[in-house]
Coordinates of C-alpha atoms in Angstrom, one line a residue:
X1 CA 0.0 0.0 0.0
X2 CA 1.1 3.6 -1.0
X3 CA 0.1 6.9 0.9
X4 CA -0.5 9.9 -0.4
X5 CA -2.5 13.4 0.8
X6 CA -4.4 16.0 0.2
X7 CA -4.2 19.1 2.1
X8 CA -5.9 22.4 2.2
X9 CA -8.0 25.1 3.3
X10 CA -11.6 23.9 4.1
X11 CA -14.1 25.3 0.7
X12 CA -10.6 24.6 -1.2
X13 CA -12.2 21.4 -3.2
X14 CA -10.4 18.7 -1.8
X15 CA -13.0 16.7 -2.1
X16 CA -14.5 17.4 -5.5
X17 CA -10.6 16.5 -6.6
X18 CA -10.8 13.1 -4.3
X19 CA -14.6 12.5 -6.4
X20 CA -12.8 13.1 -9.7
X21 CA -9.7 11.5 -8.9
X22 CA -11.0 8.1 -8.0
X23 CA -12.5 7.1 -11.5
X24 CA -9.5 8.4 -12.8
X25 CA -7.6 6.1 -11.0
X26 CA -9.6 3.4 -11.4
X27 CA -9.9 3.2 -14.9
X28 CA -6.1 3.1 -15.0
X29 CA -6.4 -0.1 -12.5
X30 CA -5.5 1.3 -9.2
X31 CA -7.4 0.4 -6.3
X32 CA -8.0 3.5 -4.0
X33 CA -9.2 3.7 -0.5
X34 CA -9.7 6.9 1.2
X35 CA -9.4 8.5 4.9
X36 CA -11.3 11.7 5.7
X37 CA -10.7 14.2 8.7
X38 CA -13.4 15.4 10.1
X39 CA -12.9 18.7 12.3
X40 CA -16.5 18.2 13.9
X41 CA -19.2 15.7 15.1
X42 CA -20.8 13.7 12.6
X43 CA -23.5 11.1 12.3
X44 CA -22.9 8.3 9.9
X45 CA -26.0 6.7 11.5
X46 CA -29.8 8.2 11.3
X47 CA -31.5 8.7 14.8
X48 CA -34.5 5.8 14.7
X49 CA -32.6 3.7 12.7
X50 CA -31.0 0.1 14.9
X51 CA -27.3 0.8 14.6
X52 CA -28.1 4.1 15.9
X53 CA -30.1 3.3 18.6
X54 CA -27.0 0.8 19.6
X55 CA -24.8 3.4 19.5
X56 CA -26.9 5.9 21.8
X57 CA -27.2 3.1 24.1
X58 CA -23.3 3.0 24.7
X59 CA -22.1 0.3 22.8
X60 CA -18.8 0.9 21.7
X61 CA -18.4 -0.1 18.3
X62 CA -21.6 -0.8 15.7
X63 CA -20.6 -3.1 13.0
X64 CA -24.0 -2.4 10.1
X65 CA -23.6 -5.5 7.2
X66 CA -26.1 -5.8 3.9
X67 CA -25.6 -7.6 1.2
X68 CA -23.8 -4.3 -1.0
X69 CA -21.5 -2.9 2.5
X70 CA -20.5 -2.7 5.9
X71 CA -19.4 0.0 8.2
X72 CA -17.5 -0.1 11.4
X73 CA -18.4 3.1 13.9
X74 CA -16.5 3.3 17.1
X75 CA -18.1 5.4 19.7
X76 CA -14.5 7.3 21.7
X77 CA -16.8 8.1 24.6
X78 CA -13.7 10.3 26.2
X79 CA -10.9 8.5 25.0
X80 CA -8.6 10.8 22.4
X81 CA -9.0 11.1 18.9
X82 CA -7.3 8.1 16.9
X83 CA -3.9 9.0 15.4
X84 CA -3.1 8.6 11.8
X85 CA -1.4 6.0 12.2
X86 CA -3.9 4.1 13.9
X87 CA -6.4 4.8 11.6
X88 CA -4.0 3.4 8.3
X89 CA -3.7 0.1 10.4
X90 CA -7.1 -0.1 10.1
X91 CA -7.4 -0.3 6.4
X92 CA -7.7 -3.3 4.3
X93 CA -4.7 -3.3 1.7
X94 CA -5.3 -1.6 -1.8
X95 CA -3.2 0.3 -4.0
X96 CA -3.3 3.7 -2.9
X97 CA -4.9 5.4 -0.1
X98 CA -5.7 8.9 -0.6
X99 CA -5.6 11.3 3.1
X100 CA -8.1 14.3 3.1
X101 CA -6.7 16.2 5.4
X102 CA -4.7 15.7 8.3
X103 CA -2.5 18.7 7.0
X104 CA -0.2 18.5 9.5
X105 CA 0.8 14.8 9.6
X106 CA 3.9 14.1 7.7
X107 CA 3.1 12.1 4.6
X108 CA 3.6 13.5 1.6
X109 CA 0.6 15.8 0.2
X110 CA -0.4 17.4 -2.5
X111 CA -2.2 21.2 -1.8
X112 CA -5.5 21.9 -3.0
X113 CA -5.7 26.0 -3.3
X114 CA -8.3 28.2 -4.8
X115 CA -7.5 31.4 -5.0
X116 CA -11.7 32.3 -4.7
X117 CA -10.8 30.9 -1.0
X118 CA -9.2 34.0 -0.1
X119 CA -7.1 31.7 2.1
X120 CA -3.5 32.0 2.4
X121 CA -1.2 29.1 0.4
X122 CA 0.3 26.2 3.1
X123 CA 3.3 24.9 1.1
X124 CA 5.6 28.1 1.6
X125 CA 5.6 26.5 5.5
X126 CA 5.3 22.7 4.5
X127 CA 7.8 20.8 3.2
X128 CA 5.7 17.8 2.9
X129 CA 3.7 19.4 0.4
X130 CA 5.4 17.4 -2.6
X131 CA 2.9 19.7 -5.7
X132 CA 0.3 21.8 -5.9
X133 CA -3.0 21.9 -8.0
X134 CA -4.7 25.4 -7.8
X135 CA -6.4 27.8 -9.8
X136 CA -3.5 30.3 -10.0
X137 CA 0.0 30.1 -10.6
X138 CA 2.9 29.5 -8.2
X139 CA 5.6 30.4 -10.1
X140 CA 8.2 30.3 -6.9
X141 CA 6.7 27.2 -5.0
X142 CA 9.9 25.2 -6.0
X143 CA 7.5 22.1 -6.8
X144 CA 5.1 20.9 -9.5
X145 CA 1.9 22.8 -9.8
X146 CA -0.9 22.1 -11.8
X147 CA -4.2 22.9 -12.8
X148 CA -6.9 22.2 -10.2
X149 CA -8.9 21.1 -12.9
X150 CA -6.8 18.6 -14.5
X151 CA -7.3 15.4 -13.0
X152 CA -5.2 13.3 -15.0
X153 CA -2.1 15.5 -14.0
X154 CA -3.0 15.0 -10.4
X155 CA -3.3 11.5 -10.6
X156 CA -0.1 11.2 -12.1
X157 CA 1.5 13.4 -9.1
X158 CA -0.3 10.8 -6.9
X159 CA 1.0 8.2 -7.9
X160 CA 4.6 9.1 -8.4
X161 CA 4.5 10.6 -5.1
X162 CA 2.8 8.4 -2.9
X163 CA 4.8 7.1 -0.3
X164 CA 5.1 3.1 1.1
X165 CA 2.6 2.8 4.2
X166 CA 5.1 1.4 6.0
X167 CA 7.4 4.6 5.9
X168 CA 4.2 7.3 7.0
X169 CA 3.7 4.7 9.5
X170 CA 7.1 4.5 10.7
X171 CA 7.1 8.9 10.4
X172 CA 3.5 9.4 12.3
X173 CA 4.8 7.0 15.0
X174 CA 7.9 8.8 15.4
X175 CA 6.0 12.2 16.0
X176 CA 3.3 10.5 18.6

């Protein structure tokens, strides 16, 4: 398994890149899992529905199987938030695994930037930003920039970029 992430501002399209990038990937034969950072609270589960209910009861993880998927939730309670590295472990193995977020892990990551953000750039401070796909030019960035737009190019950055699991594991472990 290779590792590679995608970092910036939030309203900076990560994810409509990570929606676009996955078919692209996928037609060329690359199997992609991806792990989302989530600044807030969420729900995966509806309130009414069982594994809901399960949950709300205190049970600490709710495993939900159908014929087409399963999910695993785990309920922290008040333990801390799971580390990076803890989270990768979980994976099953594929190809490539694609981080949103996480920004200031270690592994190498390519920066999302739209200029419409009115958000300041991160890889002038980040030297694990390995390229950049924007909307504007970086002519001084001292690494590949792209078009935001051009999804082929980013894949290609992916996957020349993307570093073994073992190494961001050995890295995140090293910083914990």
């Amino acid at each position: 398994m290779r590792v590679i992430g995608l970092a910036g501002w939030s309203g900076a399209g990560k994810t409509t890149v990570v929606t676009r990038v996955i078919p692209e990937l996928a037609r060329r034969g690359v199997f992609v899992s991806t792990l989302k950072h989530a600044h807030h609270a969420f729900d995966l589960d509806t309130p009414g529905k069982d594994s809901h209910a399960h949950r709300e009861a205190g049970a600490r993880e709710v495993l939900i199987s159908s014929e087409r998927r399963w999910a695993l939730m785990r309920e922290l309670r008040d333990e801390p938030e799971a580390s990076l590295s803890e989270l990768l472990a979980r994976l099953s193995p594929v190809d490539l695994v694609i981080i949103e977020g996480f920004k200031r892990e270690a592994h190498a990551k390519i920066e999302i930037h739209r200029a419409a953000n009115g958000k300041p750039p991160l890889h002038p401070g980040d030297k694990t930003i390995v390229a950049i796909a924007s909307d504007i030019a970086f002519p001084e960035a001292g690494r590949p920039v792209v078009a935001i737009d051009d999804i082929a190019a980013i894949a290609d950055i992916m996957l020349a970029q993307a570093q073994p699991l073992a190494a961001v594991l050995a890295r995140a472990g090293s910083q914990e």
